[in-house]
PDB file of C-alpha atoms in Angstrom:
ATOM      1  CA  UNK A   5     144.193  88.945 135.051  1.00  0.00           C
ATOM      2  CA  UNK A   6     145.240  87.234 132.171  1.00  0.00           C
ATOM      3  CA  UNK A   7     144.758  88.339 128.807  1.00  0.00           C
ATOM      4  CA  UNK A   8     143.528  86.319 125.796  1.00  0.00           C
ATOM      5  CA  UNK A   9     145.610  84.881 122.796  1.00  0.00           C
ATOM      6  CA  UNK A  10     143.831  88.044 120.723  1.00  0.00           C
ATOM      7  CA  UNK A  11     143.784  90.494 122.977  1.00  0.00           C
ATOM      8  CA  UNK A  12     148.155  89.547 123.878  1.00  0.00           C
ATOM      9  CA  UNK A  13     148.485  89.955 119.665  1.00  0.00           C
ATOM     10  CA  UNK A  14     147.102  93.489 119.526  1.00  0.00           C
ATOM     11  CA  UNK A  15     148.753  94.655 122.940  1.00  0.00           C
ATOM     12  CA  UNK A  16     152.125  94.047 120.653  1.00  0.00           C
ATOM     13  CA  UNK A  17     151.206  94.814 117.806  1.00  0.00           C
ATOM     14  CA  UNK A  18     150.033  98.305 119.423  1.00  0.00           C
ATOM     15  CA  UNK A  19     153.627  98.215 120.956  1.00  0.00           C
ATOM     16  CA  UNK A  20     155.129  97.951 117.463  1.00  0.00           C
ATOM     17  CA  UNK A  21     153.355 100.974 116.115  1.00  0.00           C
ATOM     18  CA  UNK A  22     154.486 102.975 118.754  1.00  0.00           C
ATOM     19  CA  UNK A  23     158.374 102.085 118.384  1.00  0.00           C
ATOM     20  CA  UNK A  24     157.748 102.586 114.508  1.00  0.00           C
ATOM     21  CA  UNK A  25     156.054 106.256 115.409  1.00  0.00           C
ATOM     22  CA  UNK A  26     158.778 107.307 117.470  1.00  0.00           C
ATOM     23  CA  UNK A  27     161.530 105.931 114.915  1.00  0.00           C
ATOM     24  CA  UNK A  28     159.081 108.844 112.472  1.00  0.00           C
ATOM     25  CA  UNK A  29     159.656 111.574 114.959  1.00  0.00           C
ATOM     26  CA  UNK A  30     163.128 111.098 115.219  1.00  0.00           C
ATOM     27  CA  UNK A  31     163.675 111.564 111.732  1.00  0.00           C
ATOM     28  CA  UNK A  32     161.529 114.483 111.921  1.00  0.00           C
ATOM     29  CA  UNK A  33     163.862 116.124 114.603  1.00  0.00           C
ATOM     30  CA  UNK A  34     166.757 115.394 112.795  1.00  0.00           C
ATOM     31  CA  UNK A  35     166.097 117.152 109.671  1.00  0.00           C
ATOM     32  CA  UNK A  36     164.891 120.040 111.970  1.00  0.00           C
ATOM     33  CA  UNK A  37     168.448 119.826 113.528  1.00  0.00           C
ATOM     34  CA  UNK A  38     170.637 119.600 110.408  1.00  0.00           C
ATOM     35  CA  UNK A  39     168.211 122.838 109.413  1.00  0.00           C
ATOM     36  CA  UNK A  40     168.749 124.836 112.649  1.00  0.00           C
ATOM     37  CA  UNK A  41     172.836 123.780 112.154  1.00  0.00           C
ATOM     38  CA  UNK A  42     172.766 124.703 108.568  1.00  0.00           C
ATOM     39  CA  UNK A  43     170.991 128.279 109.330  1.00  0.00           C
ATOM     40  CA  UNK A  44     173.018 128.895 112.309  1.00  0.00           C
ATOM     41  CA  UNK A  45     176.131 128.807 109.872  1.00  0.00           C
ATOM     42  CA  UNK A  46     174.866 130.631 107.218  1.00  0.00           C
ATOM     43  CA  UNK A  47     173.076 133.398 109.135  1.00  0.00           C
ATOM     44  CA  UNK A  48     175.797 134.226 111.642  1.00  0.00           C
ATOM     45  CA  UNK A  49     173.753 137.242 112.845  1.00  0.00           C
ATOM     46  CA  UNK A  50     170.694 135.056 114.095  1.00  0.00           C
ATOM     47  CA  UNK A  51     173.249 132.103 115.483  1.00  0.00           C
ATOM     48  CA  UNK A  52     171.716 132.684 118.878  1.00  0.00           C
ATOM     49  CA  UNK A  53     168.430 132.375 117.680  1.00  0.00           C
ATOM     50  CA  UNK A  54     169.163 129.074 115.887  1.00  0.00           C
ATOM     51  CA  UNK A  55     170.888 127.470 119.080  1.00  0.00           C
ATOM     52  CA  UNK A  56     168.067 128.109 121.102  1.00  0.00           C
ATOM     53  CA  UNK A  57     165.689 126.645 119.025  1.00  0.00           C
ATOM     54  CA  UNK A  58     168.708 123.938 118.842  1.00  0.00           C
ATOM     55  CA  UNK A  59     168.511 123.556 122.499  1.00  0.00           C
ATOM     56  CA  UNK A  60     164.989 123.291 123.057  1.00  0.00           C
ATOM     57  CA  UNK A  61     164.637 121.320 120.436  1.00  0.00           C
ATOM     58  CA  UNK A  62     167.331 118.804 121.893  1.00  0.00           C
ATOM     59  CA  UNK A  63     165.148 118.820 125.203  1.00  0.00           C
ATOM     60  CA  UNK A  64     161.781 118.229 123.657  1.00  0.00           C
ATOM     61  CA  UNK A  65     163.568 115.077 122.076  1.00  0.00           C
ATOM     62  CA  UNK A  66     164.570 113.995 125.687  1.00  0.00           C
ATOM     63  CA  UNK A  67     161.039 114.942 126.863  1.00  0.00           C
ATOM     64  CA  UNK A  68     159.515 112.890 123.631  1.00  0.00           C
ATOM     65  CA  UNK A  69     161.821 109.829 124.304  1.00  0.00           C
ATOM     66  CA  UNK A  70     160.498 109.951 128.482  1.00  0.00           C
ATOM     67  CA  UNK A  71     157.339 109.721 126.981  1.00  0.00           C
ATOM     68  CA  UNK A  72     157.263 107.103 124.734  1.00  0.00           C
ATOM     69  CA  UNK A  73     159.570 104.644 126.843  1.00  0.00           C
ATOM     70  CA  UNK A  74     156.281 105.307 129.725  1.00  0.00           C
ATOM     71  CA  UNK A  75     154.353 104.213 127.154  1.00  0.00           C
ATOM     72  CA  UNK A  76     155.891 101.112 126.447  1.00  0.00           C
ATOM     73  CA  UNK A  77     155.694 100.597 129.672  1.00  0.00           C
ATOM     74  CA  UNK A  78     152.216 100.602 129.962  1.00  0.00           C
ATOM     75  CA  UNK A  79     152.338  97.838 127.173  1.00  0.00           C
ATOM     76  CA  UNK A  80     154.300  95.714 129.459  1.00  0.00           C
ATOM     77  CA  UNK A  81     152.104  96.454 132.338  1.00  0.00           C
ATOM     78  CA  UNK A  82     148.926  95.598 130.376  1.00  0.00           C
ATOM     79  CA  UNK A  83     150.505  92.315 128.623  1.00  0.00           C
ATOM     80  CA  UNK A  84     152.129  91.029 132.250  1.00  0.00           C
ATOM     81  CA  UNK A  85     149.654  92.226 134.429  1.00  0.00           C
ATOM     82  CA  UNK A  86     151.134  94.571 136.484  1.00  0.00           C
ATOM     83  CA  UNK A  87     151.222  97.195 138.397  1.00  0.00           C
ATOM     84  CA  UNK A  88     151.985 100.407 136.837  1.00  0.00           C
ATOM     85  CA  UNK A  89     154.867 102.658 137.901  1.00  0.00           C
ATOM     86  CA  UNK A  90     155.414 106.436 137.885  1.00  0.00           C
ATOM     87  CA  UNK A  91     155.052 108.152 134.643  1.00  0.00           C
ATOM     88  CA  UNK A  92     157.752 110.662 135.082  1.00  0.00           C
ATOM     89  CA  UNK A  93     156.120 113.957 134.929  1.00  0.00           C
ATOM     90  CA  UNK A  94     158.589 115.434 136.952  1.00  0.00           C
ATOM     91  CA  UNK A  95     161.381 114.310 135.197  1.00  0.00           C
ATOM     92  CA  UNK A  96     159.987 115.390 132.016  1.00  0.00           C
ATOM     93  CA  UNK A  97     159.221 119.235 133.451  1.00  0.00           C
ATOM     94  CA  UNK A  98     162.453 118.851 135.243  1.00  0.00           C
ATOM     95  CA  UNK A  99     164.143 118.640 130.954  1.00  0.00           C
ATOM     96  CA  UNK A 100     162.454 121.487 130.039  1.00  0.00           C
ATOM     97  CA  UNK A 101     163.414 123.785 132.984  1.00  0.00           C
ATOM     98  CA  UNK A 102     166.797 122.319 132.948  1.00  0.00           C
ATOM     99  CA  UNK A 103     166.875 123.673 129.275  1.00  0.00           C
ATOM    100  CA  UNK A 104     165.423 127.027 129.956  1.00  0.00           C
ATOM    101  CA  UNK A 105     167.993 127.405 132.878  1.00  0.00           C
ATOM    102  CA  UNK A 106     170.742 126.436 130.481  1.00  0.00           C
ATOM    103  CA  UNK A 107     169.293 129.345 128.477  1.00  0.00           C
ATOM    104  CA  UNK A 108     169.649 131.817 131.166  1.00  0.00           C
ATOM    105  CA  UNK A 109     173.214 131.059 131.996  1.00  0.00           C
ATOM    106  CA  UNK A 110     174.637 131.376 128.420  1.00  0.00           C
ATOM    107  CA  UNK A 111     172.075 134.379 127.693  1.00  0.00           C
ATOM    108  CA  UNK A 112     174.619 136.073 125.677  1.00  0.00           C
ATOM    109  CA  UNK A 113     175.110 133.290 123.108  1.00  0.00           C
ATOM    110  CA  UNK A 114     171.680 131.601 123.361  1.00  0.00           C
ATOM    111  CA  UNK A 115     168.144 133.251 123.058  1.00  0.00           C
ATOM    112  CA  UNK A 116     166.331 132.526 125.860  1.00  0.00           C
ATOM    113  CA  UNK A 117     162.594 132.758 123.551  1.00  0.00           C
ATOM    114  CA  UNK A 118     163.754 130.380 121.010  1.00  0.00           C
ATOM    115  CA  UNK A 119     164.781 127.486 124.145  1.00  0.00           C
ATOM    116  CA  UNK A 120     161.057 127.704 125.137  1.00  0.00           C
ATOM    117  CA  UNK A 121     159.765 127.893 121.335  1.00  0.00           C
ATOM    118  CA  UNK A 122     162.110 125.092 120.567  1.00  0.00           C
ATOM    119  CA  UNK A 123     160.345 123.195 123.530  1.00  0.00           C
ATOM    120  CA  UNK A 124     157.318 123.087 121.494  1.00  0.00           C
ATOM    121  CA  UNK A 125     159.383 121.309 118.589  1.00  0.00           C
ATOM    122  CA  UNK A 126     157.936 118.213 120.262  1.00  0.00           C
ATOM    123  CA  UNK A 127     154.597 119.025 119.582  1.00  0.00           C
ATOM    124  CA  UNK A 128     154.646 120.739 116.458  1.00  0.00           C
ATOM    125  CA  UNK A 129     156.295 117.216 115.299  1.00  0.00           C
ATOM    126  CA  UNK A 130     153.456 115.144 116.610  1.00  0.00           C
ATOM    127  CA  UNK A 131     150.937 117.063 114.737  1.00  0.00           C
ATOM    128  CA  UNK A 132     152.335 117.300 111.531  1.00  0.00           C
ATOM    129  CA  UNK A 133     152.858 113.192 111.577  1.00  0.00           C
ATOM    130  CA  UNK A 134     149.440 113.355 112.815  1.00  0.00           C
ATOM    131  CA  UNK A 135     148.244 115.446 109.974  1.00  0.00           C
ATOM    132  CA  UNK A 136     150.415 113.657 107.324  1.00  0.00           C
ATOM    133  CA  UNK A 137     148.905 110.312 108.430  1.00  0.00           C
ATOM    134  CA  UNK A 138     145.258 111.496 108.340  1.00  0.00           C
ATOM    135  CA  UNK A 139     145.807 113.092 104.758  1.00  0.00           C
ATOM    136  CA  UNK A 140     147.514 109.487 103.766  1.00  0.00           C
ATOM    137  CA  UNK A 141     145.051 107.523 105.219  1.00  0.00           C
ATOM    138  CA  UNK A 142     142.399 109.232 103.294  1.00  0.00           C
ATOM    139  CA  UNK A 143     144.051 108.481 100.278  1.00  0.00           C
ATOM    140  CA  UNK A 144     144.712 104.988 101.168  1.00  0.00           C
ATOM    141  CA  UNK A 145     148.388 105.110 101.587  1.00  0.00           C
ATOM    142  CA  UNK A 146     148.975 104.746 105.509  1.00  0.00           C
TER     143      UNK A 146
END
């Protein structure tokens, strides 16, 4: 099934948007980082704390990354016409316990509840672009 000269624009265009999105949530992660670095140096006493939010965070941007190259995928499956392939589910679960195991091995320098909090970095990233975008599309801006 071929698609039409219209339909082929917006498939890329789509495409586009969602490169340009996850460009936004890398910057997002980043300034969490250089925050979680920054308080891990000046708050030596909650270091642990901080690198386990660190490390979590570092897998949800793995886990964010496997997502959004599936995606594009999909775009090239939709735009060529064919058939899909495995979305990696596995391999994403497989980050997170991966992280969580790294967690329980250096349990003395890394808290083990701030890996799996720091799993939900991900998340709490994609809703507040989310939320920013609604609010700036309201006003016109987005």
């Amino acid at each position: 099934m071929k698609l039409e000269q219209k339909e082929l624009q917006q498939v890329q265009a789509d495409r586009k948007a969602q490169k340009q999105l996850m460009k936004r949530y890398t910057k997002w992660f980043i300034g969490w980082f250089a925050i979680l670095l920054i308080g891990a140096l000046i708050v030596p006493m909650y270091k642990p704390v901080f690198l386990g939010l660190f490390l979590g965070g570092v897998a949800s941007l793995i886990i964010l990354h496997m997502q959004n190259r599936s995606v594009i995928r999909m775009f090239d499956v939709i735009e060529h016409g064919r058939r899909p392939k495995s979305h990696g589910t596995v391999s994403r679960m497989a980050v997170g316990a991966l992280a969580v195991i790294v967690g329980l091995f250096y349990e003395d320098r890394v808290s083990l509840i701030a890996v799996v909090t720091g799993l939900i970095a991900g998340h709490i990233i994609q809703f507040g672009e989310f939320t920013l975008a609604q609010l700036s599309r309201k006003r016109g801006e987005y």
